[in-house]
Coordinates of C-alpha atoms and ligand atoms in Angstrom, one line a residue:
X1283 CA 0.0 0.0 0.0
X1284 CA 1.5 3.4 -0.9
X1285 CA 1.4 6.1 1.7
X1286 CA 0.7 9.7 1.1
X1287 CA 3.4 12.3 1.7
X1288 CA 1.3 13.7 4.6
X1289 CA 1.4 10.2 6.3
X1290 CA 5.2 9.9 5.7
X1291 CA 5.8 13.3 7.3
X1292 CA 3.5 12.5 10.1
X1293 CA 5.3 9.2 10.9
X1294 CA 8.7 10.9 10.6
X1295 CA 7.6 13.6 13.1
X1296 CA 6.2 11.0 15.5
X1297 CA 9.4 8.9 15.3
X1298 CA 11.4 12.0 16.2
X1299 CA 9.1 12.9 19.0
X1300 CA 9.3 9.4 20.5
X1301 CA 13.1 9.3 20.2
X1302 CA 13.5 12.8 21.7
X1303 CA 11.2 12.2 24.7
X1304 CA 11.7 8.5 25.4
X1305 CA 15.4 8.2 24.8
X1306 CA 16.8 5.2 22.9
X1307 CA 14.0 3.0 21.4
X1308 CA 14.4 -0.2 19.4
X1309 CA 13.1 -0.5 15.8
X1310 CA 10.8 -3.3 17.0
X1311 CA 9.2 -1.1 19.7
X1312 CA 8.8 1.8 17.2
X1313 CA 7.3 -0.6 14.7
X1314 CA 4.8 -1.8 17.2
X1315 CA 3.9 1.8 18.2
X1316 CA 3.2 2.8 14.6
X1317 CA 1.8 -0.5 13.3
X1318 CA 4.6 -0.9 10.7
X1319 CA 7.5 -3.3 10.3
X1320 CA 11.1 -2.8 11.6
X1321 CA 12.2 -2.4 8.0
X1322 CA 9.8 0.4 7.4
X1323 CA 11.1 2.1 10.6
X1324 CA 14.6 1.7 9.3
X1325 CA 13.6 3.4 6.0
X1326 CA 12.0 6.3 7.9
X1327 CA 15.2 6.7 10.0
X1328 CA 17.2 6.7 6.8
X1329 CA 15.1 9.5 5.4
X1330 CA 15.5 11.5 8.5
X1331 CA 19.2 11.1 8.4
X1332 CA 19.2 12.3 4.7
X1333 CA 17.3 15.4 5.9
X1334 CA 20.1 16.1 8.3
X1335 CA 19.0 14.5 11.6
X1336 CA 21.7 12.7 13.5
X1337 CA 20.3 9.4 14.8
X1338 CA 22.6 6.8 16.2
X1339 CA 21.7 3.1 16.1
X1340 CA 23.1 0.2 18.1
X1341 CA 22.0 -3.4 18.3
X1342 CA 21.6 -3.3 22.1
X1343 CA 19.9 0.1 22.6
X1344 CA 18.1 0.8 19.3
X1345 CA 17.8 4.3 17.9
X1346 CA 19.1 7.3 19.8
X1347 CA 18.3 10.9 18.8
X1348 CA 21.5 13.1 18.7
X1349 CA 20.7 16.3 16.9
X1350 CA 18.4 18.1 14.5
X1351 CA 19.5 20.0 11.3
X1352 CA 19.7 23.8 11.5
X1353 CA 16.9 24.0 8.9
X1354 CA 13.7 26.0 9.4
X1355 CA 11.3 23.1 8.8
X1356 CA 8.2 22.4 10.8
X1357 CA 9.3 19.4 12.9
X1358 CA 12.6 21.1 13.9
X1359 CA 11.0 24.4 14.9
X1360 CA 8.1 22.9 16.8
X1361 CA 10.3 20.7 19.0
X1362 CA 11.5 22.7 22.0
X1363 CA 9.3 25.7 21.2
X1364 CA 8.6 27.8 24.3
X1365 CA 5.4 29.3 22.9
X1366 CA 1.7 28.5 23.2
X1367 CA 0.3 30.3 20.1
X1368 CA 3.1 31.4 17.8
X1369 CA 4.7 28.7 15.6
X1370 CA 2.3 26.0 16.6
X1371 CA 1.5 25.7 12.9
X1372 CA 4.6 25.9 10.7
X1373 CA 4.3 25.8 6.9
X1374 CA 7.8 25.2 5.4
X1375 CA 8.8 25.5 1.8
X1376 CA 12.3 25.0 0.6
X1377 CA 11.9 27.8 -1.9
X1378 CA 9.2 30.4 -2.4
X1379 CA 8.6 33.6 -4.2
X1380 CA 7.7 35.4 -0.9
X1381 CA 6.6 34.0 2.4
X1382 CA 4.3 37.0 2.6
X1383 CA 2.2 35.8 -0.3
X1384 CA 1.7 32.3 1.1
X1385 CA 0.8 33.7 4.6
X1386 CA -1.7 36.1 3.0
X1387 CA -3.4 33.3 1.2
X1388 CA -3.5 31.2 4.3
X1389 CA -4.8 34.1 6.4
X1390 CA -7.6 34.7 3.9
X1391 CA -8.5 31.0 4.1
X1392 CA -8.8 31.3 7.9
X1393 CA -5.4 30.0 9.1
X1394 CA -5.1 30.3 12.9
X1395 CA -3.2 33.2 14.6
X1396 CA 0.4 32.4 15.1
X1397 CA 0.8 30.3 11.9
X1398 CA 4.2 30.9 10.4
X1399 CA 5.5 30.4 6.9
X1400 CA 9.3 29.7 6.7
X1401 CA 11.6 29.1 3.8
X1402 CA 15.3 28.6 2.9
X1403 CA 15.1 30.7 -0.3
X1404 CA 12.9 33.5 -1.4
X1405 CA 13.1 34.4 -5.1
X1406 CA 10.8 37.5 -4.8
X1407 CA 11.2 38.7 -1.3
X1408 CA 9.6 42.1 -0.6
X1409 CA 10.7 44.9 1.6
X1410 CA 9.0 48.1 2.7
X1411 CA 8.1 50.9 0.3
X1412 CA 8.0 48.6 -2.7
X1413 CA 11.6 47.6 -2.4
X1414 CA 12.9 44.1 -3.0
X1415 CA 14.4 42.1 -0.1
X1416 CA 17.3 40.0 -1.2
X1417 CA 17.4 36.7 0.8
X1418 CA 20.9 35.7 1.5
X1419 CA 22.0 32.1 2.1
X1420 CA 21.3 30.9 5.7
X1421 CA 19.0 33.7 6.6
X1422 CA 15.9 33.5 8.8
X1423 CA 13.0 34.5 6.6
X1424 CA 9.4 34.0 7.8
X1425 CA 6.0 35.5 7.9
X1426 CA 3.6 35.2 10.8
X1427 CA -0.2 35.6 10.8
X1428 CA -1.7 37.8 13.5
X1429 CA -5.3 38.5 14.2
X1430 CA -5.2 41.3 16.8
X1431 CA -8.4 42.8 18.1
X1432 CA -7.3 46.4 17.5
X1433 CA -8.4 49.4 15.3
X1434 CA -6.5 49.6 12.0
X1435 CA -4.4 52.8 13.0
X1436 CA -3.0 50.8 15.9
X1437 CA -1.4 48.4 13.5
X1438 CA 1.5 50.9 13.3
X1439 CA 2.6 49.6 16.7
X1440 CA 3.0 46.0 15.5
X1441 CA 6.3 46.4 13.6
X1442 CA 7.7 48.2 16.6
X1443 CA 6.7 45.3 18.8
X1444 CA 8.3 42.9 16.3
X1445 CA 11.5 45.0 16.3
X1446 CA 11.8 44.8 20.1
X1447 CA 11.2 41.0 19.8
X1448 CA 13.9 40.6 17.2
X1449 CA 16.4 42.7 19.1
X1450 CA 15.7 40.8 22.4
X1451 CA 16.0 37.4 20.6
X1452 CA 19.4 38.4 19.0
X1453 CA 20.6 39.5 22.5
X1454 CA 19.5 36.2 24.0
X1455 CA 21.1 33.9 21.4
X1456 CA 24.3 35.9 20.7
X1457 CA 26.4 38.5 22.6
X1458 CA 25.4 41.2 20.1
X1459 CA 23.6 44.4 20.9
X1460 CA 21.3 45.3 18.0
X1461 CA 19.7 48.7 17.6
X1462 CA 16.4 49.6 16.0
X1463 CA 15.9 52.2 13.3
X1464 CA 12.4 53.6 13.1
X1465 CA 10.1 52.1 12.1
X1466 CA 11.5 48.6 11.7
X1467 CA 15.1 48.1 10.7
X1468 CA 17.4 46.1 12.8
X1469 CA 21.0 47.4 12.9
X1470 CA 24.4 46.2 14.1
X1471 CA 27.4 48.5 14.1
X1472 CA 25.5 51.0 11.9
X1473 CA 24.7 48.4 9.3
X1474 CA 21.3 46.8 8.5
X1475 CA 21.1 43.2 9.6
X1476 CA 17.3 42.7 9.2
X1477 CA 14.0 44.2 8.3
X1478 CA 10.3 43.8 9.0
X1479 CA 7.4 44.2 6.6
X1480 CA 3.9 44.5 7.9
X1481 CA 0.9 44.0 5.6
X1482 CA -2.8 43.8 6.5
X1483 CA -6.3 43.3 5.5
X1484 CA -8.8 45.6 7.2
X1485 CA -12.2 47.1 7.2
X1486 CA -13.0 50.6 8.5
X1487 CA -12.9 49.7 12.1
X1488 CA -11.6 46.1 12.3
X1489 CA -8.5 44.3 11.3
X1490 CA -9.0 41.0 9.6
X1491 CA -5.4 39.9 9.7
X1492 CA -1.9 41.2 9.8
X1493 CA 1.1 39.5 8.3
X1494 CA 4.4 40.4 9.9
X1495 CA 7.3 39.3 7.7
X1496 CA 10.8 39.2 9.2
X1497 CA 14.0 38.8 7.3
X1498 CA 17.4 38.5 9.1
X1499 CA 20.8 38.1 7.6
X1500 CA 22.1 35.4 9.9
X1501 CA 25.0 33.2 8.7
X1502 CA 25.7 34.9 5.4
X1503 CA 29.5 35.3 5.0
X1504 CA 31.1 38.6 4.1
X1505 CA 31.7 37.3 0.6
X1506 CA 28.0 37.2 -0.1
X1507 CA 27.8 41.0 0.2
X1508 CA 28.9 43.2 -2.7
X1509 CA 31.4 45.9 -1.8
X1510 CA 28.6 48.5 -2.1
X1511 CA 26.2 46.5 0.0
X1512 CA 28.7 45.6 2.7
X1513 CA 28.9 49.4 3.5
X1514 CA 25.3 49.4 4.5
X1515 CA 24.4 45.8 5.4
X1516 CA 25.8 43.0 7.5
X1517 CA 25.0 39.6 9.0
X1518 CA 24.9 38.3 12.6
X1519 CA 27.7 35.9 11.7
X1520 CA 30.0 38.7 10.5
X1521 CA 29.5 40.6 13.7
X1522 CA 29.5 37.6 16.0
X1523 CA 32.4 35.9 14.2
X1524 CA 30.7 32.5 14.9
X1525 CA 27.8 30.8 13.1
X1526 CA 24.4 31.5 14.8
X1527 CA 22.0 28.6 15.3
X1528 CA 19.1 29.7 13.1
X1529 CA 16.4 27.3 14.6
X1530 CA 17.3 28.5 18.1
X1531 CA 17.1 32.1 16.9
X1532 CA 13.7 31.6 15.3
X1533 CA 12.4 29.7 18.3
X1534 CA 13.6 32.5 20.7
X1535 CA 12.2 35.2 18.4
X1536 CA 8.8 33.5 18.4
X1537 CA 8.9 33.3 22.2
X1538 CA 9.9 37.0 22.6
X1539 CA 7.3 38.0 20.1
X1540 CA 4.5 36.1 21.7
X1541 CA 5.4 37.5 25.2
X1542 CA 5.3 41.1 23.9
X1543 CA 2.2 40.5 21.9
X1544 CA 0.4 39.2 24.9
X1545 CA 1.7 42.1 27.0
X1546 CA 0.4 44.5 24.3
X1547 CA -3.0 42.9 24.3
X1548 CA -3.3 43.0 28.1
X1549 CA -1.5 46.1 29.1
X1550 CA -1.2 48.2 26.0
X1551 CA 1.8 49.7 24.2
X1552 CA 3.4 51.9 26.9
X1553 CA 6.1 49.5 28.4
X1554 CA 7.0 48.3 24.9
X1555 CA 7.4 51.8 23.7
X1556 CA 9.9 52.4 26.5
X1557 CA 11.8 49.2 25.5
X1558 CA 11.8 50.3 21.9
X1559 CA 13.3 53.7 22.8
X1560 CA 16.1 52.0 24.8
X1561 CA 17.0 49.9 21.7
X1562 CA 16.6 52.8 19.3
X1563 CA 19.4 54.3 17.2
X1564 CA 17.0 56.9 15.9
X1565 CA 15.8 59.0 18.8
X1566 CA 18.3 61.8 19.5
X1567 CA 19.7 61.7 15.9
X1568 CA 19.5 64.1 13.0
X1569 CA 17.4 62.4 10.4
X1570 CA 16.0 62.9 6.9
X1571 CA 12.6 61.4 6.2
X1572 CA 11.6 60.6 2.7
X1573 CA 8.0 59.9 1.8
X1574 CA 5.6 60.4 -1.0
X1575 CA 5.2 64.0 0.3
X1576 CA 9.0 64.7 -0.2
X1577 CA 11.9 65.1 2.2
X1578 CA 11.9 66.5 5.7
X1579 CA 14.9 67.0 7.9
X1580 CA 15.1 67.4 11.7
X1581 CA 16.0 66.0 15.1
X1582 CA 14.2 62.8 16.0
X1583 CA 13.0 63.6 19.5
X1584 CA 10.6 60.8 20.5
X1585 CA 8.4 57.9 19.6
X1586 CA 4.8 58.8 20.7
X1587 CA 2.1 56.6 22.2
X1588 CA 0.9 55.7 18.7
X1589 CA 4.3 54.5 17.6
X1590 CA 4.9 57.5 15.4
X1591 CA 8.2 59.3 15.1
X1592 CA 8.3 62.8 16.4
X1593 CA 10.9 65.1 14.8
X1594 CA 11.8 68.7 15.5
X1595 CA 12.4 70.5 12.2
X1596 CA 14.8 73.4 11.7
X1597 CA 12.1 76.0 12.3
X1598 CA 11.4 74.4 15.8
X1599 CA 8.1 72.8 15.0
X1600 CA 7.2 69.3 16.0
X1601 CA 6.1 66.9 13.2
X1602 CA 4.5 63.5 13.7
X1603 CA 5.7 60.9 11.1
X1604 CA 3.6 57.8 10.6
X1605 CA 5.2 56.5 7.4
X1606 CA 8.4 57.0 5.4
X1607 CA 12.0 56.0 5.1
X1608 CA 14.4 57.4 7.7
X1609 CA 18.0 58.2 7.0
X1610 CA 20.4 58.8 9.9
X1611 CA 22.6 61.7 8.9
X1612 CA 25.4 60.5 11.1
X1613 CA 25.6 57.4 8.8
X1614 CA 24.5 58.6 5.4
X1615 CA 26.7 61.8 5.5
X1616 CA 29.9 60.1 6.3
Ligands
BTN599 C1 12.5 45.8 4.8 O1 13.6 46.0 5.4 O2 12.2 46.6 4.0 C2 11.6 44.7 5.2 C3 12.2 43.4 4.8 C4 11.2 42.2 5.1 C5 11.7 40.9 4.5 C6 10.9 39.7 5.0 S1 11.6 38.2 4.6 C7 10.2 37.4 5.1 C8 9.0 38.2 4.5 N1 8.8 37.8 3.1 C9 9.0 38.9 2.3 O3 8.8 38.8 1.1 N2 9.4 39.9 3.0 C10 9.5 39.6 4.4

């Protein structure tokens, strides 16, 4: 009898779960548990090894789980996840045009909050303001579906919340100290290491869904950046000098994001705004904002309770910025 791909994946995940939780298990015991032969179990284990799992076998003990591959697929991410909502559903594709597109389709079909779409390669990654997002090898690229019970203008706060989560996750997994550029760029040593794209479907007074897409340059070596790009962009590995475990980083990021999201729902934005300001490389800087309305220069003085950037222009007036591209003069003028 031929088994569907879904059944094969299901059995693989169950074998892994059993090996991880129960320690060494013989092929015979596994076979009994899943109602298949020892030879069939051996074939599944061979498949798992091909996918990068390290599973030892010995005639006396049976199969022992050693380690999982550092690949963003469902079974790997879901094991050891600290969350209750985020990442409980993981849709993994080896290569996609953009994880945002897949997440949007899933969201409009009713996918549950916290569903994530991950990939190894994006061929048409999107950035903010209609820009392209080039996915480098060994990045962390994913989109998460949110269904927050907030008014559409409040959605401006979500990328800031995600920015704090990304920065905190990087701090937890590495010794690096990332900074946030308003509204949602992640910086290390004055170079961009990641970005966040937020897209949504809304009615006048209600959000249907929000997709937060996060792209982080994780283990890309210096050679993968052109001379021009390496002036403005970097990867965690370049700054950390060691490879960064991507699965651990994504799991930590989901945990940080879920904690902040729950905090936002229960207590509002105020505490998160304070955290954002501590992580900011924007407040206190001379900036130039480009938007469809043109350019505006001034001193970034605050992030207000709506998540907007407040700048003091040369004539002393305060302007509230809710969209646009921010250039830090300290970096762009050097
Ligand atoms: C930016 O810096 O302008 C935002 C970049 C966001 C990139 C991520 S990667 C995962 C998700 N899929 C996309 O196509 N874009 C976002």
